[in-house]
Short mmCIF file of C-alpha atoms in Angstrom, two decimals:
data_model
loop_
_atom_site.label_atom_id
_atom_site.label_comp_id
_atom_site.label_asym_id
_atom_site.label_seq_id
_atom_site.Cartn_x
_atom_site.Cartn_y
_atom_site.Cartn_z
CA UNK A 18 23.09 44.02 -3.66
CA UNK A 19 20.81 44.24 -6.57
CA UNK A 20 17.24 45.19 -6.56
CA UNK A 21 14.53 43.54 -8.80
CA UNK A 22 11.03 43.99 -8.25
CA UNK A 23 8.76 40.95 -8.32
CA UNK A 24 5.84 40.25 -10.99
CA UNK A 25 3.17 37.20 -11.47
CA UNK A 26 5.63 34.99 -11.43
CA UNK A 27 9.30 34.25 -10.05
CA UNK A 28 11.15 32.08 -12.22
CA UNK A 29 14.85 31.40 -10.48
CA UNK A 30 12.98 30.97 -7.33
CA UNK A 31 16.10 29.47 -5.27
CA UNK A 32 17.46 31.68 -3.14
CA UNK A 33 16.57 30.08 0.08
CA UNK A 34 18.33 26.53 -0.91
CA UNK A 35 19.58 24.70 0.10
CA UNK A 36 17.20 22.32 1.89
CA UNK A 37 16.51 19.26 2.99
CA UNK A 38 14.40 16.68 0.76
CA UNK A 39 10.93 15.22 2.64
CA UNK A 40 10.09 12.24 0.75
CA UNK A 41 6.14 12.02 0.99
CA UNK A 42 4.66 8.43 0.83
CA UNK A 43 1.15 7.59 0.59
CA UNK A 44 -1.02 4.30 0.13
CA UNK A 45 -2.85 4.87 -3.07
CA UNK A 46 -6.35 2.51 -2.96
CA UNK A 47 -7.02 2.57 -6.71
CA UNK A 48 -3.97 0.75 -7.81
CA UNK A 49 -4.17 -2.64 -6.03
CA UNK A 50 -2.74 -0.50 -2.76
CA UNK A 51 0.12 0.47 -4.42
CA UNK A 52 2.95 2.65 -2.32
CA UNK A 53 3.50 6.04 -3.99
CA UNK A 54 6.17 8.73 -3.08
CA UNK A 55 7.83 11.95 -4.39
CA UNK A 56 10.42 14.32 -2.78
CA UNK A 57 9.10 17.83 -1.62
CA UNK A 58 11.96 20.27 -0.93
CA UNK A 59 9.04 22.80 -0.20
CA UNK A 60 8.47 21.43 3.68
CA UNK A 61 9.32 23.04 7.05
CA UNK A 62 8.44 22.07 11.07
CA UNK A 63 5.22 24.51 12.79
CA UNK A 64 4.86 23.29 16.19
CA UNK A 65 6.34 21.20 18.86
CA UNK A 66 2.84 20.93 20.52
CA UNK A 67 1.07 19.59 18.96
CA UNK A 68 4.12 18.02 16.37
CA UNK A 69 3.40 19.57 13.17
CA UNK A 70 5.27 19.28 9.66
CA UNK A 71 3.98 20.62 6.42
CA UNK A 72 4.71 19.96 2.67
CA UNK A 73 4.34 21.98 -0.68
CA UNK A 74 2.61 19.63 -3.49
CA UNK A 75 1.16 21.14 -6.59
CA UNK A 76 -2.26 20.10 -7.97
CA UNK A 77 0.03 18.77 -11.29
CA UNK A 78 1.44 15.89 -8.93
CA UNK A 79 -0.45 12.55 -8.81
CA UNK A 80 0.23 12.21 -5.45
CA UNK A 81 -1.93 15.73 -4.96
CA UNK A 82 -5.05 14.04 -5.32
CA UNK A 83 -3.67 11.07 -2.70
CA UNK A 84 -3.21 13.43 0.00
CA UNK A 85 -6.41 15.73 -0.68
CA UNK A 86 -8.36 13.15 -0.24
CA UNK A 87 -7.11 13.18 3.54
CA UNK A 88 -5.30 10.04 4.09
CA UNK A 89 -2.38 9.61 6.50
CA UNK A 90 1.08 10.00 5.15
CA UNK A 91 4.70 9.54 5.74
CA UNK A 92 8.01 11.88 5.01
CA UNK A 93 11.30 10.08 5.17
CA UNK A 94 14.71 11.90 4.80
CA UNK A 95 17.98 10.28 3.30
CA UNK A 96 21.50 10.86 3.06
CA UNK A 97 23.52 12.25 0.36
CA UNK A 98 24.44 8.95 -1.22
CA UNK A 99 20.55 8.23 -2.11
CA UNK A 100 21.00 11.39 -4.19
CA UNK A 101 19.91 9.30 -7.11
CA UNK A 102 16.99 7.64 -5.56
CA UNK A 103 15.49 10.91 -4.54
CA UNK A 104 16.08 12.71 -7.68
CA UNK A 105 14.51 9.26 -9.66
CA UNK A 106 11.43 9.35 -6.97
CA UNK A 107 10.90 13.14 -8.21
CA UNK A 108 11.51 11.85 -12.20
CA UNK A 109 8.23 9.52 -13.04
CA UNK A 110 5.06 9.84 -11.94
CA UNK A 111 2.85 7.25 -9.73
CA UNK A 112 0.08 8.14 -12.25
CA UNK A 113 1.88 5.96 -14.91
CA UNK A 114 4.03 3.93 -13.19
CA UNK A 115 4.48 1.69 -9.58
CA UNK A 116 7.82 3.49 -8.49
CA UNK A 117 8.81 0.84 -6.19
CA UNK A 118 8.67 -1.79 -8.58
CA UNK A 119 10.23 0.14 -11.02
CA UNK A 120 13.39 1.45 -8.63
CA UNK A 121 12.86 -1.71 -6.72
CA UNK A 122 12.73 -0.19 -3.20
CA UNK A 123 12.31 -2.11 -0.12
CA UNK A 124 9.30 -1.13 1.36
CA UNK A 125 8.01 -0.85 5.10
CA UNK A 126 5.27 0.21 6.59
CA UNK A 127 3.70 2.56 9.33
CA UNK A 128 3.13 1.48 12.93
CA UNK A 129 0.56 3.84 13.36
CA UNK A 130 -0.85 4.00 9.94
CA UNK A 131 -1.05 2.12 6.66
CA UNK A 132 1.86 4.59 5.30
CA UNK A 133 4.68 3.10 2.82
CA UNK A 134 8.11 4.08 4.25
CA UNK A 135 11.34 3.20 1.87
CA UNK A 136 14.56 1.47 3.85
CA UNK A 137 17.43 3.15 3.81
CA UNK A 138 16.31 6.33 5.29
CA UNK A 139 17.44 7.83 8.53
CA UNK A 140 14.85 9.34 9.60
CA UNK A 141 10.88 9.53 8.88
CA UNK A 142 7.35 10.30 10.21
CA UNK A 143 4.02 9.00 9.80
CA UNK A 144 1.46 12.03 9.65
CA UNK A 145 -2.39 12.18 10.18
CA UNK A 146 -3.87 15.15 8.00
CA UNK A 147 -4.35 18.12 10.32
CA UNK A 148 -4.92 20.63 7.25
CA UNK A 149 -4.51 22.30 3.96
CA UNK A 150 -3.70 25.58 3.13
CA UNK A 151 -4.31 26.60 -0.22
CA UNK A 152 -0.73 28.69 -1.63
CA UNK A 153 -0.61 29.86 -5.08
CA UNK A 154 0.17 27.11 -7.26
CA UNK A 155 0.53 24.49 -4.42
CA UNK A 156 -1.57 23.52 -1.32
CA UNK A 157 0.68 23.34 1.81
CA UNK A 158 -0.24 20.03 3.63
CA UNK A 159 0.33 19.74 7.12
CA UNK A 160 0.37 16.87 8.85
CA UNK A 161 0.38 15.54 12.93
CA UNK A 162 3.55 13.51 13.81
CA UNK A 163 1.95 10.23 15.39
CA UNK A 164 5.32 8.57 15.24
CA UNK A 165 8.96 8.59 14.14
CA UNK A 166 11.53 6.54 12.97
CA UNK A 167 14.76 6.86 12.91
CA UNK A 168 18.52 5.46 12.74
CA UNK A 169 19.77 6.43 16.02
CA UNK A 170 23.44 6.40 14.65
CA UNK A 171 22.51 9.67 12.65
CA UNK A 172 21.59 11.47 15.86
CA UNK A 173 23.64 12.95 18.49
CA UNK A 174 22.60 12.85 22.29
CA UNK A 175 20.50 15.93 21.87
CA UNK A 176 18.80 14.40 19.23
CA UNK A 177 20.40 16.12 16.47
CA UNK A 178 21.53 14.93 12.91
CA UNK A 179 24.93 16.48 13.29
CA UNK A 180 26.82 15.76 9.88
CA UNK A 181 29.28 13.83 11.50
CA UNK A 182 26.97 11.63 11.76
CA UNK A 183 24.99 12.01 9.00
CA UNK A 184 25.62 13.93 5.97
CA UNK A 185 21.87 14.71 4.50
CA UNK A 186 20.60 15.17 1.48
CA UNK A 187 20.48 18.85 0.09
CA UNK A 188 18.53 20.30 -2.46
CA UNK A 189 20.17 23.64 -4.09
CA UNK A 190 17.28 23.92 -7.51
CA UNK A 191 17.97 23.16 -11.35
CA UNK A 192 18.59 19.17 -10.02
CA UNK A 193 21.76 20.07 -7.90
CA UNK A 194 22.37 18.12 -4.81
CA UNK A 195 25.00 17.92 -2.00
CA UNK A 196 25.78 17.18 1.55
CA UNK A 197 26.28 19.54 4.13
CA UNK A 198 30.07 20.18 5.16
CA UNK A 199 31.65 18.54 8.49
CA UNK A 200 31.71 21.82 10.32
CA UNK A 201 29.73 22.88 12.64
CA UNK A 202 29.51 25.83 15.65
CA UNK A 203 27.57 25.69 18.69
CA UNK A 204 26.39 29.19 19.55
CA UNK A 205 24.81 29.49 23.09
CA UNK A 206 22.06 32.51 23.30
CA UNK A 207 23.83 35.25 25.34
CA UNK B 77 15.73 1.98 13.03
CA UNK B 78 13.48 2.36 16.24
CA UNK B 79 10.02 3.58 16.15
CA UNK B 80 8.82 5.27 18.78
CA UNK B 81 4.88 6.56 19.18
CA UNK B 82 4.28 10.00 19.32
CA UNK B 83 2.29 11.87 21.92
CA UNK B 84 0.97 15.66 23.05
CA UNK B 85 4.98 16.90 22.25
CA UNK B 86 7.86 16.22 20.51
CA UNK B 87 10.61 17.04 22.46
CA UNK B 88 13.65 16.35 20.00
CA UNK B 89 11.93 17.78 16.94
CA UNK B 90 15.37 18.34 14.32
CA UNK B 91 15.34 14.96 11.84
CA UNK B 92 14.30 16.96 9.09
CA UNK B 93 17.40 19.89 9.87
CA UNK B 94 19.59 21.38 8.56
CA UNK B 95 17.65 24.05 6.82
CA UNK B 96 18.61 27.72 6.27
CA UNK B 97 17.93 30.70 8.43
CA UNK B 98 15.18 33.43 7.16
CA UNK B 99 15.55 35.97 9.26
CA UNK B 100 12.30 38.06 9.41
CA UNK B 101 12.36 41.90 9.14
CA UNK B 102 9.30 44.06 10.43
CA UNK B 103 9.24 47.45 11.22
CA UNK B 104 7.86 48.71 14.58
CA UNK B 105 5.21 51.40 14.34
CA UNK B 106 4.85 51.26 18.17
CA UNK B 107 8.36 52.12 19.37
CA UNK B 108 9.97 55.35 16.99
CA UNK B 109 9.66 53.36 13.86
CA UNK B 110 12.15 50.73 15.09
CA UNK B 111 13.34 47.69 12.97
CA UNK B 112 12.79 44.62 14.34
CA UNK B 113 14.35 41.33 13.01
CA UNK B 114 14.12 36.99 13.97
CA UNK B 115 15.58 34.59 12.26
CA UNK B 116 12.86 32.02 11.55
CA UNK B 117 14.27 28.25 10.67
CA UNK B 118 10.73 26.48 9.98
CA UNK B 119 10.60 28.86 6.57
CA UNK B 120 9.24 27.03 3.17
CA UNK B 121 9.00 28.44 -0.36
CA UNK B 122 5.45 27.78 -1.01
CA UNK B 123 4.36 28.84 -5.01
CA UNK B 124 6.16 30.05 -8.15
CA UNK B 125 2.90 31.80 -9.34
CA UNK B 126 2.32 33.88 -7.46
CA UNK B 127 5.81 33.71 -5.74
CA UNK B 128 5.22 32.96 -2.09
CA UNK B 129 6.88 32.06 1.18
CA UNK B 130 5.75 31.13 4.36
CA UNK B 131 7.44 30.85 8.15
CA UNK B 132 6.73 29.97 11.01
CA UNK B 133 6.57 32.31 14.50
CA UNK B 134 5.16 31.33 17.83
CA UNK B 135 2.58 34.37 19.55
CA UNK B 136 5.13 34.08 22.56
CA UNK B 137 7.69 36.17 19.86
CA UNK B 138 7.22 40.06 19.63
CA UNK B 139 7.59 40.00 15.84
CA UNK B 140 4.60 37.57 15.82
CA UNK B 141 2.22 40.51 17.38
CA UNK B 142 3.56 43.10 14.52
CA UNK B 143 3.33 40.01 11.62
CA UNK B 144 -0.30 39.54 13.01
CA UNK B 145 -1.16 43.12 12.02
CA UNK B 146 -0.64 42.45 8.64
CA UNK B 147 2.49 44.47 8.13
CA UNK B 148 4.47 43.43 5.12
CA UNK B 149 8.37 42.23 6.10
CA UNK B 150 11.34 40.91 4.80
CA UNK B 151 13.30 37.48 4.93
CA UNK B 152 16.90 37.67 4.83
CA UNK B 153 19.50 34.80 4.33
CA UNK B 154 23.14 35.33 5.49
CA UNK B 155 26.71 33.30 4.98
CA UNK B 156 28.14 30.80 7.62
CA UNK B 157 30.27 33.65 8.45
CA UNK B 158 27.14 35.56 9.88
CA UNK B 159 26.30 32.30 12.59
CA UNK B 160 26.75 34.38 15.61
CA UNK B 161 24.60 37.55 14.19
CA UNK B 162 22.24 35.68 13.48
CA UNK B 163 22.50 33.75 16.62
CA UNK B 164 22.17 36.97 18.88
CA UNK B 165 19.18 38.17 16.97
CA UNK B 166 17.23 35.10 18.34
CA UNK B 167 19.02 35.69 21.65
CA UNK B 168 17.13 39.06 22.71
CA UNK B 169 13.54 40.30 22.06
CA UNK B 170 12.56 43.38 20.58
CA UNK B 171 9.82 43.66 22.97
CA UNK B 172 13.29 44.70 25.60
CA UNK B 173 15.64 45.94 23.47
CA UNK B 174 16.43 47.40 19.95
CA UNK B 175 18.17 44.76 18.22
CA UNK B 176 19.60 46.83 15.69
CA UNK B 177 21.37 49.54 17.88
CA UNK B 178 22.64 46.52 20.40
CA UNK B 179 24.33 44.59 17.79
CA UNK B 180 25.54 47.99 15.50
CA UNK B 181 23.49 46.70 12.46
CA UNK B 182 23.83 48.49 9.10
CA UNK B 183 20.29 48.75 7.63
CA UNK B 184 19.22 48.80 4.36
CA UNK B 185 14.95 49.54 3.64
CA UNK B 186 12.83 47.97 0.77
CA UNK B 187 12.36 49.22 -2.20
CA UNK B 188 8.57 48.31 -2.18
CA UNK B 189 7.71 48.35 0.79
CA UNK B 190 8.86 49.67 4.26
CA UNK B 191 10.69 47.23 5.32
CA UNK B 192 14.10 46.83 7.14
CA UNK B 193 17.01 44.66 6.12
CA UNK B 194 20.69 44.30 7.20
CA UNK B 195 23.60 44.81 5.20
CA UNK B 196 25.64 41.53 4.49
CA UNK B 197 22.46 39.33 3.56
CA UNK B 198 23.13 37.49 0.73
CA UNK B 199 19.55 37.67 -0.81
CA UNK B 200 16.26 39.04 0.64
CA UNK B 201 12.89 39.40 -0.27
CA UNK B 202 10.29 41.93 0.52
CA UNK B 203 6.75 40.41 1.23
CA UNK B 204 3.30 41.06 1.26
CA UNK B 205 0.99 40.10 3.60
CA UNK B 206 -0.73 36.70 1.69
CA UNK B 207 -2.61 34.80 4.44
CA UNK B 208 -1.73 33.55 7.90
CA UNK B 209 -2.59 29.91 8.82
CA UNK B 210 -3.09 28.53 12.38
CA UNK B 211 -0.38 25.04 13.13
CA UNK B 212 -0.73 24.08 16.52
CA UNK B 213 1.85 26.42 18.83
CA UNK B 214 2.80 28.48 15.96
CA UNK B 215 1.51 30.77 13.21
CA UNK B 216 2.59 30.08 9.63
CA UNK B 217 2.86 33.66 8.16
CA UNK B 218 2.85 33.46 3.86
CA UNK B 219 4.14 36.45 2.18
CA UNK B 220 4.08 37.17 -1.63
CA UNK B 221 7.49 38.23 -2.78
CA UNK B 222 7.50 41.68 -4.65
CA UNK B 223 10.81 42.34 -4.80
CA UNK B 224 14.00 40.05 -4.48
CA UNK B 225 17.13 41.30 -3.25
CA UNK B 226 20.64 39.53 -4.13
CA UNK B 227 24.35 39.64 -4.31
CA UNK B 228 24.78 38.26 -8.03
CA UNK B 229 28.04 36.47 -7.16
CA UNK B 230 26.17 33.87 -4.48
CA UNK B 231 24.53 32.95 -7.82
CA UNK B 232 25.53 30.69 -10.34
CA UNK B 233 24.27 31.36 -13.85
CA UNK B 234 20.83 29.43 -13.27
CA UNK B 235 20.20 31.42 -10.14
CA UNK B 236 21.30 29.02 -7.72
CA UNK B 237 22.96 29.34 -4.23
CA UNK B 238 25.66 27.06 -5.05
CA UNK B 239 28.38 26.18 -2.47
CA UNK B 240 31.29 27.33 -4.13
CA UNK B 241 29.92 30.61 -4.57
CA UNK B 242 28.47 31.18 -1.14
CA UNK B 243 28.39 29.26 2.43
CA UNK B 244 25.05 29.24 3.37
CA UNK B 245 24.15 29.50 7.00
CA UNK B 246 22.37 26.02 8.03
CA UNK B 247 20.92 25.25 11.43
CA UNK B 248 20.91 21.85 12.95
CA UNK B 249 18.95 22.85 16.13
CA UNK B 250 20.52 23.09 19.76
CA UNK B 251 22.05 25.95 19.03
CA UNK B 252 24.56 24.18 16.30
CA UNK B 253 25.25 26.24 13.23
CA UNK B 254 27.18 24.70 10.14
CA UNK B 255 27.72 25.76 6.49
CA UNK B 256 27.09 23.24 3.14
CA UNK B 257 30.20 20.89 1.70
CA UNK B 258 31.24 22.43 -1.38
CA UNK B 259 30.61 18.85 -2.91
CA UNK B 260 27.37 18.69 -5.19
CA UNK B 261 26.26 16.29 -7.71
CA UNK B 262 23.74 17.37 -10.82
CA UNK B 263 21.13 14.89 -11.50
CA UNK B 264 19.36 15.35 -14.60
CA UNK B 265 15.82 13.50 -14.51
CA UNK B 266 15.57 10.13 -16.10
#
């Protein structure tokens, strides 16, 4: 093991890929209610109860300002063969360009709340804003799960996405992508 | 896919797994200067400048009473080959027993800052205390990393934890424990 101590900034900051990708969608009013999304491989669960999830999003992202502004939002999770999608989604920006007319994506939308959602995921949420932390160079936004959709063929009886049943999309940095292998071990607490 | 509405609790909270395992390393002031370790799966990088990381631990865990102080601590990430470690170390509490000394751990302590670590991590960092935010049932505890810890060949030349060059240690939830397919795919923006 090698030692390096840490300055401003860290600049191969991957060691804790991979992970999975959280596509974020949000209405955005200005532009005719267009759908906008981009992937955030900066997310993680924090609580059960209440449901809570949370996403990474720097101020440089259009889709910053869209969630800031405290509207509902979705995050949708995909399989390894939408690879490309995901990585395109994370490519262009909604400030220039409608990304769902441009990748033409089939579109649905929230139950709960006026959230895009793309098909073809296997799983998503929609999220009312519960808060924002500010992080360094990102704000962490965390949202309440007020419902979730999913493709119960990807999901075992416990309600897990075992990758037998569905391999999902992992991020490893510097655009590298895979799926995670078939293997798995069940490990009972002693 | 089905939707289903969302109440108090989420029961079956794993769509967005796998994810890795940071396994949290604080040192006990209270009991002979003991290390105490939990592996943490709702864990997030956070910001590049300043580098920072957040996870996740409920106030029912011990480590959450010695994070709360404000004591910096360590994340480790361990190999596929390290499931049932890090399995037992979220099978016992430090509050009962010394987790280190039960499971014959070889220890390693930061460079910067007091902290313990256990040999056969892959990469750690050491972290300062950054800012702890309240999310529902648990706390999210951000650290700024000062030092980074790594075995240079789970690393390919960008920095990245590629597959071929080490099995990371993913959890699914329900005690299921799997490693990544050594399949990836590079996808250069548009």
């Amino acid at each position: 093991m090698k030692v390096a101590r840490v300055g401003e900034k860290l600049r191969r900051y991957y060691h804790y890929y991979p992970g999975t990708v959280a596509v974020i969608g949000v209405l955005d009013p200005e532009k005719e209610s267009r759908a906008n999304f981009m992937p955030a491989v900066w997310n993680a669960g924090l609580s059960f109860e209440p449901p809570l999830f949370g996403v990474a999003v720097s101020p440089k992202r259009y889709t910053y300002h869209l969630l800031a502004e405290g509207r509902p939002f979705s995050v949708s999770f995909f399989g390894f063969e939408k690879a490309e999608l995901v990585a395109a989604l994370g490519g262009m920006s909604g400030r220039e360009v409608d990304k769902a007319k441009v990748l033409g994506l089939e579109l649905l939308w929230g139950e709960v709340f006026e959230v895009p959602l793309i098909k073809g995921a296997y799983a998503a949420y929609e999220l009312e804003p519960f808060g924002r932390f500010p992080t360094g160079d990102h704000d962490f936004f965390v949202g309440r799960v007020r419902a979730v959709w999913k493709d119960e063929a990807a999901f075992d009886e416990d309600g897990v996405p075992t990758p037998d049943r569905v391999r999902a999309l992992l991020y490893y940095g510097r655009y590298l992508y895979g799926p995670p292998a078939p293997e798995v071990r069940r490990i009972k607490k002693p």
